[in-house]
PDB file of C-alpha atoms in Angstrom:
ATOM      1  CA  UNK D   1       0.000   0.000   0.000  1.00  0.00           C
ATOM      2  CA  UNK D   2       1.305   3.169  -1.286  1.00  0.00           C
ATOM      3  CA  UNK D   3       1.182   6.422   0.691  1.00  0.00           C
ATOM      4  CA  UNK D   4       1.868  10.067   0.473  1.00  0.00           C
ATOM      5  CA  UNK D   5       3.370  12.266   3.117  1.00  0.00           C
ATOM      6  CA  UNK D   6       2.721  15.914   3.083  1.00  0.00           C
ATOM      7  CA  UNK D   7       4.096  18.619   5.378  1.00  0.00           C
ATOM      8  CA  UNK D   8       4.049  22.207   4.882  1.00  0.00           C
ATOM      9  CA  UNK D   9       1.347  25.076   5.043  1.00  0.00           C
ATOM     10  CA  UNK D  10       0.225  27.484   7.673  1.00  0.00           C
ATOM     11  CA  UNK D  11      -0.960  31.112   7.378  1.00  0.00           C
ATOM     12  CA  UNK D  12       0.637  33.489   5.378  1.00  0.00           C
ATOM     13  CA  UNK D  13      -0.021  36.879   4.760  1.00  0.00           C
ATOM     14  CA  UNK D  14      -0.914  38.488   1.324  1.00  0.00           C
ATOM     15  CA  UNK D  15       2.441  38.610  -1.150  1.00  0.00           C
ATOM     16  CA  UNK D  16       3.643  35.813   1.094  1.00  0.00           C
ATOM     17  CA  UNK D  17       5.470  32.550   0.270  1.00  0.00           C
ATOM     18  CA  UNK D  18       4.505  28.689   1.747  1.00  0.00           C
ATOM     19  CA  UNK D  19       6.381  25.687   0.629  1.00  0.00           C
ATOM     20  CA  UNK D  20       5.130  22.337   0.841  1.00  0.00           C
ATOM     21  CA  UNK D  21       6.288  18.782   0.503  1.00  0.00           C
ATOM     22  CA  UNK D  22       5.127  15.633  -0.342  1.00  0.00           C
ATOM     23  CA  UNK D  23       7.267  12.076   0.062  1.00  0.00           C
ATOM     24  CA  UNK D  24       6.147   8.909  -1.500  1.00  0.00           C
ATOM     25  CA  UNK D  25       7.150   5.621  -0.820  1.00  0.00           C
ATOM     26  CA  UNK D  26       5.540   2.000  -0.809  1.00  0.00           C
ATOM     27  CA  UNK D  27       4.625   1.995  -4.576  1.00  0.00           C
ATOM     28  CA  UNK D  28       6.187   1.495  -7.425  1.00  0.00           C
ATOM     29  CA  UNK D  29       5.169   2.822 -10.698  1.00  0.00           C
ATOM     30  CA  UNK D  30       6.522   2.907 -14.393  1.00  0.00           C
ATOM     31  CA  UNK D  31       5.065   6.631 -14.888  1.00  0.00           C
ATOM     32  CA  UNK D  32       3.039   8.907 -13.035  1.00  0.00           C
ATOM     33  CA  UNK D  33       2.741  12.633 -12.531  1.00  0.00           C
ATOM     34  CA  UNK D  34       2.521  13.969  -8.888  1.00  0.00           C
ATOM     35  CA  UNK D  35       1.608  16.917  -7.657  1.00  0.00           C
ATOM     36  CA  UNK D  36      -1.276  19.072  -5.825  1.00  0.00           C
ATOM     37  CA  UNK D  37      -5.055  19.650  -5.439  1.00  0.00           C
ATOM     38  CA  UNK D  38      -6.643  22.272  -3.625  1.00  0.00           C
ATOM     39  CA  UNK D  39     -10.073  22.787  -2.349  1.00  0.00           C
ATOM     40  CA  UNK D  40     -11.398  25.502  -0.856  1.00  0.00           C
ATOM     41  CA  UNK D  41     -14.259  26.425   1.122  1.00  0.00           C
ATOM     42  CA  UNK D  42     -17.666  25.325  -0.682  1.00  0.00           C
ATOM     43  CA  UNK D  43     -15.278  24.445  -3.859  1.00  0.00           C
ATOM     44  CA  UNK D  44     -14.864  21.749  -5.625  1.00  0.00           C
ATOM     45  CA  UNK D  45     -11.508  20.028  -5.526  1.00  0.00           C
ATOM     46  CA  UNK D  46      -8.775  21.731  -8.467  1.00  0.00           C
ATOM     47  CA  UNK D  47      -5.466  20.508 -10.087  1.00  0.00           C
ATOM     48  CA  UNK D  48      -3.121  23.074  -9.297  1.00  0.00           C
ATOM     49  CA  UNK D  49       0.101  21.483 -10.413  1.00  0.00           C
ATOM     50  CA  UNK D  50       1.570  18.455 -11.527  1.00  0.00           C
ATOM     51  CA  UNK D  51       5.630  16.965 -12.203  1.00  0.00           C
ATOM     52  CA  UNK D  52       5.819  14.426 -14.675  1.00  0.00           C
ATOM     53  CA  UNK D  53       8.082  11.636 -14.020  1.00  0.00           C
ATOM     54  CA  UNK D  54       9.293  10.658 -17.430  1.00  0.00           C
ATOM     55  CA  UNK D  55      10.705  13.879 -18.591  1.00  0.00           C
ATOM     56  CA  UNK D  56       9.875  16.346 -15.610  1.00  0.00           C
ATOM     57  CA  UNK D  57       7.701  18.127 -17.684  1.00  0.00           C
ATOM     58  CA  UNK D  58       5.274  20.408 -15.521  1.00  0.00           C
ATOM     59  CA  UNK D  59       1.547  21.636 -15.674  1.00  0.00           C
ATOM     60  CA  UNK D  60       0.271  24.467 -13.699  1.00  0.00           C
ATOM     61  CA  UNK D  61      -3.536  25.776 -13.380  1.00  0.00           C
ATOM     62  CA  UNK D  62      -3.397  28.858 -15.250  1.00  0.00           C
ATOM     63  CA  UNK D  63      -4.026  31.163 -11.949  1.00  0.00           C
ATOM     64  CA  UNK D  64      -0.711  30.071 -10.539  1.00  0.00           C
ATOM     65  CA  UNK D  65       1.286  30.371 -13.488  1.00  0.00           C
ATOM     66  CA  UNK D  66       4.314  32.653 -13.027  1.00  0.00           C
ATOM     67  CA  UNK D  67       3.761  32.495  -8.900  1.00  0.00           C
ATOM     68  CA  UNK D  68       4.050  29.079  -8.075  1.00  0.00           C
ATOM     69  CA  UNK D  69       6.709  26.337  -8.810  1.00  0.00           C
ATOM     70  CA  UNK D  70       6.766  22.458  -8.802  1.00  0.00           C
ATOM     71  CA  UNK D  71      10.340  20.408  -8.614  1.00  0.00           C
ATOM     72  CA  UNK D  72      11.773  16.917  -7.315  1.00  0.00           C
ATOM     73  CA  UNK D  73      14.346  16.155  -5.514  1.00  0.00           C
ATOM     74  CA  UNK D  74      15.504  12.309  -6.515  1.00  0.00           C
ATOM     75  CA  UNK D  75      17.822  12.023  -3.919  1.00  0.00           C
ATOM     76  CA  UNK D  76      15.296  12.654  -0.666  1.00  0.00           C
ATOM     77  CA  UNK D  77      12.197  11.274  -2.934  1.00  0.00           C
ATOM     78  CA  UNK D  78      10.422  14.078  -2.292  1.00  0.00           C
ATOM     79  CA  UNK D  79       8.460  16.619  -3.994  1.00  0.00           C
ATOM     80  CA  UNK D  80       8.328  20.288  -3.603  1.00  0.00           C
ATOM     81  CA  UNK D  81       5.268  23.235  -4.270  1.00  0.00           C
ATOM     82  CA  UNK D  82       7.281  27.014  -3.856  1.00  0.00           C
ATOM     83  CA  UNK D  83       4.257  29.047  -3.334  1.00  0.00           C
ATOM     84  CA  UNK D  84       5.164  32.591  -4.033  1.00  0.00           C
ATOM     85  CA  UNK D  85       3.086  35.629  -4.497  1.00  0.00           C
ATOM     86  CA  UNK D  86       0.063  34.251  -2.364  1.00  0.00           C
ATOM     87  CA  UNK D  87      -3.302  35.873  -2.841  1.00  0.00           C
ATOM     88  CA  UNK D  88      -6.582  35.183  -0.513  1.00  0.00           C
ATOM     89  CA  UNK D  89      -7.742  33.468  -3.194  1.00  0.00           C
ATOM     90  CA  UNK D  90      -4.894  30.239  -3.039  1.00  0.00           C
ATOM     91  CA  UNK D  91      -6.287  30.172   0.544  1.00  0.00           C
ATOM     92  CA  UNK D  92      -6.986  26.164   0.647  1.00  0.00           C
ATOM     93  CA  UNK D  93      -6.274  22.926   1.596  1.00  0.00           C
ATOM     94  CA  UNK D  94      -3.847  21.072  -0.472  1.00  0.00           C
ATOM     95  CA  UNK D  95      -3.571  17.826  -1.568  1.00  0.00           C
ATOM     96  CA  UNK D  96      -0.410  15.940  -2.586  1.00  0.00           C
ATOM     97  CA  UNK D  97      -1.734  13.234  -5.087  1.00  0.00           C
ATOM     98  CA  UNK D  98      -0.273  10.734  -7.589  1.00  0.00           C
ATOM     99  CA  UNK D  99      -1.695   8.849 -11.012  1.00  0.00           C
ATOM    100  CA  UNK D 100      -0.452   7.825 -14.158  1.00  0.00           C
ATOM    101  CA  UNK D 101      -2.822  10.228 -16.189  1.00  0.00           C
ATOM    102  CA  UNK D 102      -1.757  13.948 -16.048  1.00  0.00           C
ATOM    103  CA  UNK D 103      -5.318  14.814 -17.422  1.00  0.00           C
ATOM    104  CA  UNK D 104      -6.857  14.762 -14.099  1.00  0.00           C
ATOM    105  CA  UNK D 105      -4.920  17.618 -13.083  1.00  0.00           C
ATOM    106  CA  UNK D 106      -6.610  19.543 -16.153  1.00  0.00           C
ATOM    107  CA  UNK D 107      -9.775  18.318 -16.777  1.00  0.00           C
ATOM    108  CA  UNK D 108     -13.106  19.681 -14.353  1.00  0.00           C
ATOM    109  CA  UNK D 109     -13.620  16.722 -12.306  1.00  0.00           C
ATOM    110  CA  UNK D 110     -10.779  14.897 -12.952  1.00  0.00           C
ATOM    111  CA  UNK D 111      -9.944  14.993  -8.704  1.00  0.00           C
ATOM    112  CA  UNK D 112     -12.562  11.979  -8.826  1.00  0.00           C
ATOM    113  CA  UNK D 113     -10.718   9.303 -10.765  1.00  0.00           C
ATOM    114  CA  UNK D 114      -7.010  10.231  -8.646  1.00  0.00           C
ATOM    115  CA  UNK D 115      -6.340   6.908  -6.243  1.00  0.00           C
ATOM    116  CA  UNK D 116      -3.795   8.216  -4.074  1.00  0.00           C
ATOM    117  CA  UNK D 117      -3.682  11.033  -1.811  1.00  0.00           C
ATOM    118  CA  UNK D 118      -1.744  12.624   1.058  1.00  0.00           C
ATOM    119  CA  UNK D 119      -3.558  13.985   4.133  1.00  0.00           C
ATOM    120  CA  UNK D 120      -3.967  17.286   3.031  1.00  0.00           C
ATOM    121  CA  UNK D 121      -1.727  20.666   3.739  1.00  0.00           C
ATOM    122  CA  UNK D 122      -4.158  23.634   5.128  1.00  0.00           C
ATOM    123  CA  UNK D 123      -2.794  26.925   3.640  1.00  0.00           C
ATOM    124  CA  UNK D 124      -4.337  30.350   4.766  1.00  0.00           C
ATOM    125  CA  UNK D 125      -3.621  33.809   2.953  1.00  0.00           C
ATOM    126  CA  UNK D 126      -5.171  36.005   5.542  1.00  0.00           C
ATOM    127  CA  UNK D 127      -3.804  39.628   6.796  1.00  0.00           C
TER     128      UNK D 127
END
């Protein structure tokens, strides 16, 4: 059984920076992408961002484009959100997550077919 280890979070103020983590370990698969969900208050669960492992290509929901950054560190098998730049609106709860098909980071919905998940990182942007 696979699991996914988050730490990181907290409150932040506006124009503020969080980083959070996310360790695997007990699977083993031939490609996946991993990366985050959020969901905020009375909101449906959103890809945010995504690290391929086959080429460490990268996706990023178009609102955190430019602000937020996605990278892997092989040697500690662990994977890193820099969240720069936060806005109220990135207040949410995040949610490290794994699966072979990078669509469900894209697609509306696609939170619903993802099969493994960390516990969930609660990040506030509050003044």
């Amino acid at each position: 059984q696979g699991q996914l280890v988050e730490s990181g979070g907290g409150l932040v103020q506006p124009g503020g920076s969080v980083r959070l983590s996310c360790a695997p370990s007990g699977f083993t698969l031939d490609y996946y992408c991993i990366g985050w969900f959020r969901q905020a208050p009375g909101k449906e669960r959103e890809g945010v961002s995504c690290i391929s492992s086959v080429d460490g290509s990268t996706y990023y929901k178009d609102s955190v484009k430019g602000r937020f950054t996605i990278s892997r560190d092989n040697a500690k098998n662990t994977v890193y959100l820099q969240m720069n730049s936060l806005k109220p609106d990135d207040t949410a709860v995040y949610y490290c997550a794994i699966d072979q098909d990078p669509l469900f980071w894209v697609v509306d919905g696609g939170w619903r077919n993802v099969k493994l998940w960390g516990q969930g990182a609660p990040v506030t942007v509050s003044s």
